[in-house]
Coordinates of N, CA, C and O in Angstrom, one line a residue:
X1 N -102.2 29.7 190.5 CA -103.3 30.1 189.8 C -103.6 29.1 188.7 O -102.9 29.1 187.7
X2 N -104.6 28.3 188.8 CA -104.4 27.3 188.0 C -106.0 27.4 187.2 O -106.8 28.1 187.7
X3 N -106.4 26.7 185.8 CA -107.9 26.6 185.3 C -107.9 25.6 186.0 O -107.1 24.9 186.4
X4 N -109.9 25.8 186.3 CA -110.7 24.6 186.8 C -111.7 24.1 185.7 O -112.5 24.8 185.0
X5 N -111.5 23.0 185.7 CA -112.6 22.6 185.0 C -113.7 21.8 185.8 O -113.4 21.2 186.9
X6 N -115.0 21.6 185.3 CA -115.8 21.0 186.0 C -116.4 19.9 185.2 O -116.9 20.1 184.1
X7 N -116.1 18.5 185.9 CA -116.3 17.3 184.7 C -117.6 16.7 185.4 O -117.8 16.8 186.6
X8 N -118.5 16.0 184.1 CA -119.3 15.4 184.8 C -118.9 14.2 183.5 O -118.1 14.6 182.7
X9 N -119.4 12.7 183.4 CA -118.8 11.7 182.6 C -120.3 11.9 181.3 O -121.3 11.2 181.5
X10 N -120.2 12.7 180.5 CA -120.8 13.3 179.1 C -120.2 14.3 178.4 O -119.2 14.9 178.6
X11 N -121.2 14.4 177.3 CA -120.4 15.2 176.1 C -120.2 16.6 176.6 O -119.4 17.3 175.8
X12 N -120.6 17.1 177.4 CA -121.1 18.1 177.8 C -119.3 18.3 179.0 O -118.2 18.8 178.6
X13 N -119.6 17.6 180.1 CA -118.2 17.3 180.6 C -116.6 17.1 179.7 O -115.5 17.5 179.9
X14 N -117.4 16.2 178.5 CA -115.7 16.6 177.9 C -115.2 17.9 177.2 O -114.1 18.4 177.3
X15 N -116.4 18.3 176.4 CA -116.3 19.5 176.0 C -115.5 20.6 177.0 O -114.7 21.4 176.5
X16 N -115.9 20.5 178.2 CA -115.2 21.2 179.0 C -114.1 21.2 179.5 O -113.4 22.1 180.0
X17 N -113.9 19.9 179.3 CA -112.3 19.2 179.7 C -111.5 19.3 178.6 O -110.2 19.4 178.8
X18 N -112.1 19.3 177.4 CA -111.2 19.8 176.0 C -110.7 21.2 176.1 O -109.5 21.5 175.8
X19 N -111.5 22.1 176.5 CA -111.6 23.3 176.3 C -110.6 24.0 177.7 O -110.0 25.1 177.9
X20 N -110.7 23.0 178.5 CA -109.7 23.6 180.2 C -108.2 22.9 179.5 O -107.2 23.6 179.6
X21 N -108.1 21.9 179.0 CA -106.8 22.0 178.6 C -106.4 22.8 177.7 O -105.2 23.3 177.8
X22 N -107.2 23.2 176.7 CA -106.5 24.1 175.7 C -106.2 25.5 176.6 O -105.0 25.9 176.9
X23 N -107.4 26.2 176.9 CA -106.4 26.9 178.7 C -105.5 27.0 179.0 O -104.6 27.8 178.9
X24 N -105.6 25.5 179.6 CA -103.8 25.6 180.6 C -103.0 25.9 179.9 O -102.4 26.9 180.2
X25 N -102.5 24.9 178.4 CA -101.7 25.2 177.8 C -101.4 26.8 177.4 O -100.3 27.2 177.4
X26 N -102.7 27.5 177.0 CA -102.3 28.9 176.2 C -102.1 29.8 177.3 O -102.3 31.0 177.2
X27 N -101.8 29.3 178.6 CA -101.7 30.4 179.9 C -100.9 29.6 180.7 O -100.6 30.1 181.8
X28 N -100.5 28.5 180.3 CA -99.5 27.8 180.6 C -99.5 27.8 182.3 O -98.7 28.2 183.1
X29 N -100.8 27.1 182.5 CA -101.2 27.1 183.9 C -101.3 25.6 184.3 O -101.3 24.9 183.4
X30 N -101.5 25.0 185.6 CA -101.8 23.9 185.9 C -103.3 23.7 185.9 O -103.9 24.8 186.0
X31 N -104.2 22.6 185.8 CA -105.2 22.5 185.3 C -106.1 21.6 186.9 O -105.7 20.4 187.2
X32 N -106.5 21.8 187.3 CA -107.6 21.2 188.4 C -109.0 20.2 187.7 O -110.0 20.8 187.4
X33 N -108.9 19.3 187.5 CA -110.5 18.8 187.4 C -111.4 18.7 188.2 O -111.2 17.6 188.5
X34 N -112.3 19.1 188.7 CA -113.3 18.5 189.5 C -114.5 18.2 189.6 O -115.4 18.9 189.3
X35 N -114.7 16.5 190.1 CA -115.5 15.6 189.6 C -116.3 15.8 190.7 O -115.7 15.3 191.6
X36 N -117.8 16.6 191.2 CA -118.5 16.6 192.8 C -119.7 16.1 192.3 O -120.2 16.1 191.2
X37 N -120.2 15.7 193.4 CA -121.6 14.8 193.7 C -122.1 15.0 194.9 O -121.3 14.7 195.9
X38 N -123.2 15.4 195.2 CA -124.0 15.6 196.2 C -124.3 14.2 196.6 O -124.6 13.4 195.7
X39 N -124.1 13.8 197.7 CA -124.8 12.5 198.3 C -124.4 11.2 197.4 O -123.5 11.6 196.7
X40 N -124.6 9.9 197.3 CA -124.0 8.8 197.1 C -123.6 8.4 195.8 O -124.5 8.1 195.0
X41 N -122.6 8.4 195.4 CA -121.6 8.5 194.0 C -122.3 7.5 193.3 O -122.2 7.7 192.1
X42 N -123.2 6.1 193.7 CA -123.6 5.1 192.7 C -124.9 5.5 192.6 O -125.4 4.7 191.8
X43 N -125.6 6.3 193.0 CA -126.9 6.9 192.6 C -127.1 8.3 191.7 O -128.2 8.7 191.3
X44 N -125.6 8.9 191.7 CA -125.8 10.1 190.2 C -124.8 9.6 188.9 O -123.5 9.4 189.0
X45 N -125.4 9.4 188.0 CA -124.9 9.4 187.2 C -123.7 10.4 186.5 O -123.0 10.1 185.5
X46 N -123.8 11.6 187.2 CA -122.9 12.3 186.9 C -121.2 12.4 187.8 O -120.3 13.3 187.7
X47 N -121.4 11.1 188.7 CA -120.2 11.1 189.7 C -119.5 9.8 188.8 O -119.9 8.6 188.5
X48 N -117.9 10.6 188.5 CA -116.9 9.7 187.5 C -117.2 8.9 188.2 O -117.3 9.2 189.3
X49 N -117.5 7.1 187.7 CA -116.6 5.9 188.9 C -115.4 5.7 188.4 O -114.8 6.3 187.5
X50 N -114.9 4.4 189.3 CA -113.5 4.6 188.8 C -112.7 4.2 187.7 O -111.7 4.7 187.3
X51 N -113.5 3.0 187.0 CA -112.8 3.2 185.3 C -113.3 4.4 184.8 O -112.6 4.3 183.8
X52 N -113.9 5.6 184.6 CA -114.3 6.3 184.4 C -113.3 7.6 184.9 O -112.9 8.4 184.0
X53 N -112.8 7.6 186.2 CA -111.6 8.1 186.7 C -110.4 7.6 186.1 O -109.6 8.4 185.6
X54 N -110.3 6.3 185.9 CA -108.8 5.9 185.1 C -108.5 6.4 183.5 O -107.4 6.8 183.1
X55 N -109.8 6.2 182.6 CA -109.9 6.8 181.7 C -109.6 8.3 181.7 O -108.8 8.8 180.9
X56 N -110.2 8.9 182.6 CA -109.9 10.3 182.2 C -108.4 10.9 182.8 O -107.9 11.9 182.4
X57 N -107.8 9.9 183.9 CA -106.3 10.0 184.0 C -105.5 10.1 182.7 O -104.8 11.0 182.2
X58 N -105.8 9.2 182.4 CA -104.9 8.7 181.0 C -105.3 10.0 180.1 O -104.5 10.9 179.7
X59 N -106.5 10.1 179.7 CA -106.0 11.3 178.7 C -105.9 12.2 179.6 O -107.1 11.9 180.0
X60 N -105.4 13.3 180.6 CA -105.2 14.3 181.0 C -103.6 13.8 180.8 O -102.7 14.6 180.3
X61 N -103.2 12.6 181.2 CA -101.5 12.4 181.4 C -101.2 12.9 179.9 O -100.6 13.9 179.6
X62 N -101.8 12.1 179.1 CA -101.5 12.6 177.4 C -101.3 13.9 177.1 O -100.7 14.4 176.2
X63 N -101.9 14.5 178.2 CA -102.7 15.8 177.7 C -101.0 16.8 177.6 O -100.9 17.9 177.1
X64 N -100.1 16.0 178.2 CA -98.8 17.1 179.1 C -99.4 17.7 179.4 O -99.5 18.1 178.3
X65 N -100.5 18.6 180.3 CA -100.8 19.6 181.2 C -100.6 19.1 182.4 O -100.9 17.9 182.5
X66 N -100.0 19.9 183.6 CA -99.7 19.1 184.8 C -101.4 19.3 185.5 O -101.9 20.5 185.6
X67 N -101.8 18.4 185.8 CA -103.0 18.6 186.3 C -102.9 17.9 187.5 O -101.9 17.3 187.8
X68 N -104.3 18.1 188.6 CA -105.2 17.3 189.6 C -106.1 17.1 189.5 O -106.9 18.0 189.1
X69 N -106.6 15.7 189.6 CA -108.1 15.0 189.3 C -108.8 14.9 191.2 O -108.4 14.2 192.1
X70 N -109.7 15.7 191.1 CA -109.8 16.0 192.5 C -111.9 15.0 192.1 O -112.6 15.4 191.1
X71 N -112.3 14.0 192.7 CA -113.4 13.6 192.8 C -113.9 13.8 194.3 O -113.3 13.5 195.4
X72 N -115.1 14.4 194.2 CA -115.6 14.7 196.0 C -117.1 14.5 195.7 O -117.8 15.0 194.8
X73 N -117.4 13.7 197.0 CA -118.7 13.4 197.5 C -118.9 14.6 198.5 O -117.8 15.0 199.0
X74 N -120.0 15.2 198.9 CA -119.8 16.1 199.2 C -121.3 16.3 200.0 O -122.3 15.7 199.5
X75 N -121.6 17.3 201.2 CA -123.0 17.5 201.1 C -123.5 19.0 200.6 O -124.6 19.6 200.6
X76 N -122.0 19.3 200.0 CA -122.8 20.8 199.0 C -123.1 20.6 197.9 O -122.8 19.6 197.3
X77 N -123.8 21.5 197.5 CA -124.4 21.3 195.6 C -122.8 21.2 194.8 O -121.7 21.8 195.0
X78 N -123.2 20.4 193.9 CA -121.7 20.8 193.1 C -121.2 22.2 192.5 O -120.0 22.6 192.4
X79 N -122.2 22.9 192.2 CA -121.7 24.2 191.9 C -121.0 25.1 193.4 O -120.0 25.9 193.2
X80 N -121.8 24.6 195.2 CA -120.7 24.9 195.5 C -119.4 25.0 195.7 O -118.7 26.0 195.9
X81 N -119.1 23.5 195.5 CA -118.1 23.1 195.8 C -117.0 23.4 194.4 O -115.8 23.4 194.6
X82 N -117.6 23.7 193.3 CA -116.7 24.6 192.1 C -116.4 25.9 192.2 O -115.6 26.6 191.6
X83 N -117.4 26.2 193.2 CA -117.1 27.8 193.6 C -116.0 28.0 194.5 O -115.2 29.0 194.4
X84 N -116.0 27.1 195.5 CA -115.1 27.6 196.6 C -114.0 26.8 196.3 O -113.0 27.4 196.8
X85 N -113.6 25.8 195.7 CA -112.4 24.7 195.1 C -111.8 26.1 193.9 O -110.6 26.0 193.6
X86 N -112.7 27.3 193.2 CA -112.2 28.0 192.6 C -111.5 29.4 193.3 O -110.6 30.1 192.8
X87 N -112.2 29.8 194.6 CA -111.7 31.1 195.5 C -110.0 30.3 196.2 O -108.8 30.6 196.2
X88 N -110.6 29.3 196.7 CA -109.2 28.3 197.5 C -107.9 28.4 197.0 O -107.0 29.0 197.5
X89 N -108.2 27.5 195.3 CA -107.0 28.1 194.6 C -106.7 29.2 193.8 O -105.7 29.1 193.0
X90 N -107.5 30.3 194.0 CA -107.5 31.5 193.0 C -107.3 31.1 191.9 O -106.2 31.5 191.5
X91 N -108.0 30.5 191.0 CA -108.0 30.0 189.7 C -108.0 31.2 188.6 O -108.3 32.4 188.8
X92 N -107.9 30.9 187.9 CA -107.6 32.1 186.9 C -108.8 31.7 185.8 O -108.6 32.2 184.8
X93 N -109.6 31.0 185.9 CA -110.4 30.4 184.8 C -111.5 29.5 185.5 O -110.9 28.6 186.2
X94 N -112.7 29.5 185.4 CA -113.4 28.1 185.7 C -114.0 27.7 184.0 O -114.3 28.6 183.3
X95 N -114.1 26.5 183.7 CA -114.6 26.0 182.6 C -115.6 24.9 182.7 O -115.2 23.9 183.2
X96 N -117.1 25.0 182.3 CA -117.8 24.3 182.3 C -118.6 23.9 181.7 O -118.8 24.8 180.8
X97 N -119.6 22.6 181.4 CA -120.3 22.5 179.9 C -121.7 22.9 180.2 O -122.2 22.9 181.3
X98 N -122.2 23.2 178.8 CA -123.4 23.7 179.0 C -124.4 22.6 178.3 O -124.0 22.2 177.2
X99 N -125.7 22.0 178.6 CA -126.5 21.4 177.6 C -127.3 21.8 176.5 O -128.2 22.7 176.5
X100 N -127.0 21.1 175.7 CA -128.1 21.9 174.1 C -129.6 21.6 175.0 O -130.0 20.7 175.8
X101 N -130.1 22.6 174.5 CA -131.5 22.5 175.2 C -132.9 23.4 173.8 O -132.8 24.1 172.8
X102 N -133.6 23.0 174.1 CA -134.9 23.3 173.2 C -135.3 24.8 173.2 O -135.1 25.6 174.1
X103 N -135.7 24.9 172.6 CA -136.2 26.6 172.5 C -136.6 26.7 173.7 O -136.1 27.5 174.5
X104 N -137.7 26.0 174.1 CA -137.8 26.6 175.5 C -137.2 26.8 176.6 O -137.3 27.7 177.4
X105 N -136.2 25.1 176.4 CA -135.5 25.0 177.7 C -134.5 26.1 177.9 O -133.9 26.2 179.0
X106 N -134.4 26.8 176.9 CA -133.2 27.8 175.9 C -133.4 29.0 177.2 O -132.5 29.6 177.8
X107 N -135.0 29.3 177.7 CA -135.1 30.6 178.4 C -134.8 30.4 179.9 O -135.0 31.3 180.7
X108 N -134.3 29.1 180.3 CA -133.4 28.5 181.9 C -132.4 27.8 181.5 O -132.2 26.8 180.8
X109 N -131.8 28.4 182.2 CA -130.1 27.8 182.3 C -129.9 26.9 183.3 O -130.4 27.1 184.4
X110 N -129.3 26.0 183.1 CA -129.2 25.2 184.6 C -128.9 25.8 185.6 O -128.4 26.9 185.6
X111 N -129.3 25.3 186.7 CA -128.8 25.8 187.7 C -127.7 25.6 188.3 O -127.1 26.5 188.8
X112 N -127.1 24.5 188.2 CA -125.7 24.3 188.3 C -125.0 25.7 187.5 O -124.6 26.8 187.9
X113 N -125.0 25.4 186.6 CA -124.1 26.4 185.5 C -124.3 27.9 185.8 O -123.3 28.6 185.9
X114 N -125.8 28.4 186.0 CA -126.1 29.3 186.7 C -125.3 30.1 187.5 O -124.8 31.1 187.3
X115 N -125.4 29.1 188.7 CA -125.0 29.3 190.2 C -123.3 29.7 190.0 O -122.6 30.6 190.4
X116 N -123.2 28.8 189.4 CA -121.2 28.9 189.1 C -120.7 30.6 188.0 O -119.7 31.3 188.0
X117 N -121.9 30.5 187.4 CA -121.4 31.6 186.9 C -122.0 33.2 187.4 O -121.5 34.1 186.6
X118 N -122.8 33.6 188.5 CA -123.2 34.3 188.9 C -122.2 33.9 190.6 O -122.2 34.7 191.6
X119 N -121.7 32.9 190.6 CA -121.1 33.0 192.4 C -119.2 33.0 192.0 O -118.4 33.4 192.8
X120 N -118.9 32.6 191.0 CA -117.6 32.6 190.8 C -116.8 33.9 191.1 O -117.2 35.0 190.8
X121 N -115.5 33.7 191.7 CA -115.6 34.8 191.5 C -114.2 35.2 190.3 O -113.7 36.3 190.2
X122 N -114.0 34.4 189.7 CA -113.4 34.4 188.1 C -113.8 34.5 187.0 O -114.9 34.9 186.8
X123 N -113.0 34.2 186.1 CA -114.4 34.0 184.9 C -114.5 33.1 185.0 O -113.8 32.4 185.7
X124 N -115.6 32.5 184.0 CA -116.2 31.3 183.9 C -116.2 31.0 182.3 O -116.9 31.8 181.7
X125 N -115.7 30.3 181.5 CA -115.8 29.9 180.3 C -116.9 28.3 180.3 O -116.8 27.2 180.7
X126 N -118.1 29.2 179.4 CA -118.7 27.9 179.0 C -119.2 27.4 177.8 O -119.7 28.1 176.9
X127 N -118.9 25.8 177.9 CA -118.7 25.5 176.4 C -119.9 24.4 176.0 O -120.5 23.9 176.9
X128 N -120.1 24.2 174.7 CA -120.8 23.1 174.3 C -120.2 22.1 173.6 O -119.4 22.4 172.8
X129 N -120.7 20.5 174.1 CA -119.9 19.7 172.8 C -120.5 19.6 171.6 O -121.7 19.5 171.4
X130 N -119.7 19.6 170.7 CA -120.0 19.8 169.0 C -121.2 19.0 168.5 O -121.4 17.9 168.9
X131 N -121.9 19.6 167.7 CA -123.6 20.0 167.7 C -123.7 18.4 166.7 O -123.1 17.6 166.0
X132 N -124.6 18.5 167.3 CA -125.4 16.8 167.1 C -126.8 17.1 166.3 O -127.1 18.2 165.8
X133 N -127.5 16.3 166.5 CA -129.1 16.1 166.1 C -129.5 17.4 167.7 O -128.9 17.7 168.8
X134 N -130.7 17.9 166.9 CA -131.5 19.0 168.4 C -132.1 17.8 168.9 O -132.5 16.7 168.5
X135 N -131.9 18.5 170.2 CA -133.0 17.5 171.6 C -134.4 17.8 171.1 O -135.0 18.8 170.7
X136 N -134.7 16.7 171.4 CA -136.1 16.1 171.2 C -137.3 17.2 171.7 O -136.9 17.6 172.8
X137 N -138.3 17.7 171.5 CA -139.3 19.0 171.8 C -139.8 18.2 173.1 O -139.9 17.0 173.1
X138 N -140.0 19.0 174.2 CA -140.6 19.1 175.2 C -142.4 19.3 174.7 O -143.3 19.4 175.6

């Protein structure tokens, strides 16, 4: 029964990767990362490459939590593939980031984040990274 976290390479991603290790530790669980991408890894910006993967090895190694850095190209949406990578290993936790968004954007939630937190079938902890300047008005 391990936390999942869901990374994408932003503030938003680490925030969640901060927040899945503090998890593991206080439930003293193994920790899963998973990096997914719909379709070809050099056209989303949100699929780790691989200094991007070696970096985030190293701080998870730091981290002592025993973890897996799981990266998958995939042809499901990523929130499927967080959903069912979370029923697979019966996870005890999914952790994911959320974006600061504008008053308006405030009344839709991503859909990714959405989807994971309405199809999970765990809980879902989700986090923001620590507050900056507001996004720019729509």
């Amino acid at each position: 029964m391990p936390v999942l976290a869901g990374y994408v390479p932003s503030p938003e991603g680490n925030a969640a990767l901060d927040a899945a290790i503090v998890e593991a530790r206080l439930r003293n669980l193994d920790l899963i990362v998973i990096n997914a991408s719909r379709g070809a890894a050099r056209d989303d910006a949100t699929f780790a490459d691989d200094d991007t993967a070696t970096a985030l090895r190293q701080r998870l190694d730091s981290s002592g939590v025993p973890y897996r850095l799981l990266r998958s190209l995939s042809a499901r949406e990523p929130a499927d593939e967080i959903v069912a990578l979370a029923a697979e290993h019966d996870a005890a936790l999914v952790v994911i980031g959320l974006r600061r968004r504008t008053p308006v954007g405030k009344l839709l939630l991503g859909s990714t984040a959405q989807r994971i937190l309405l199809d999970a079938g765990c809980p879902v902890l989700t986090v923001k990274p620590p507050s900056g300047p507001p996004p720019p008005e729509n």
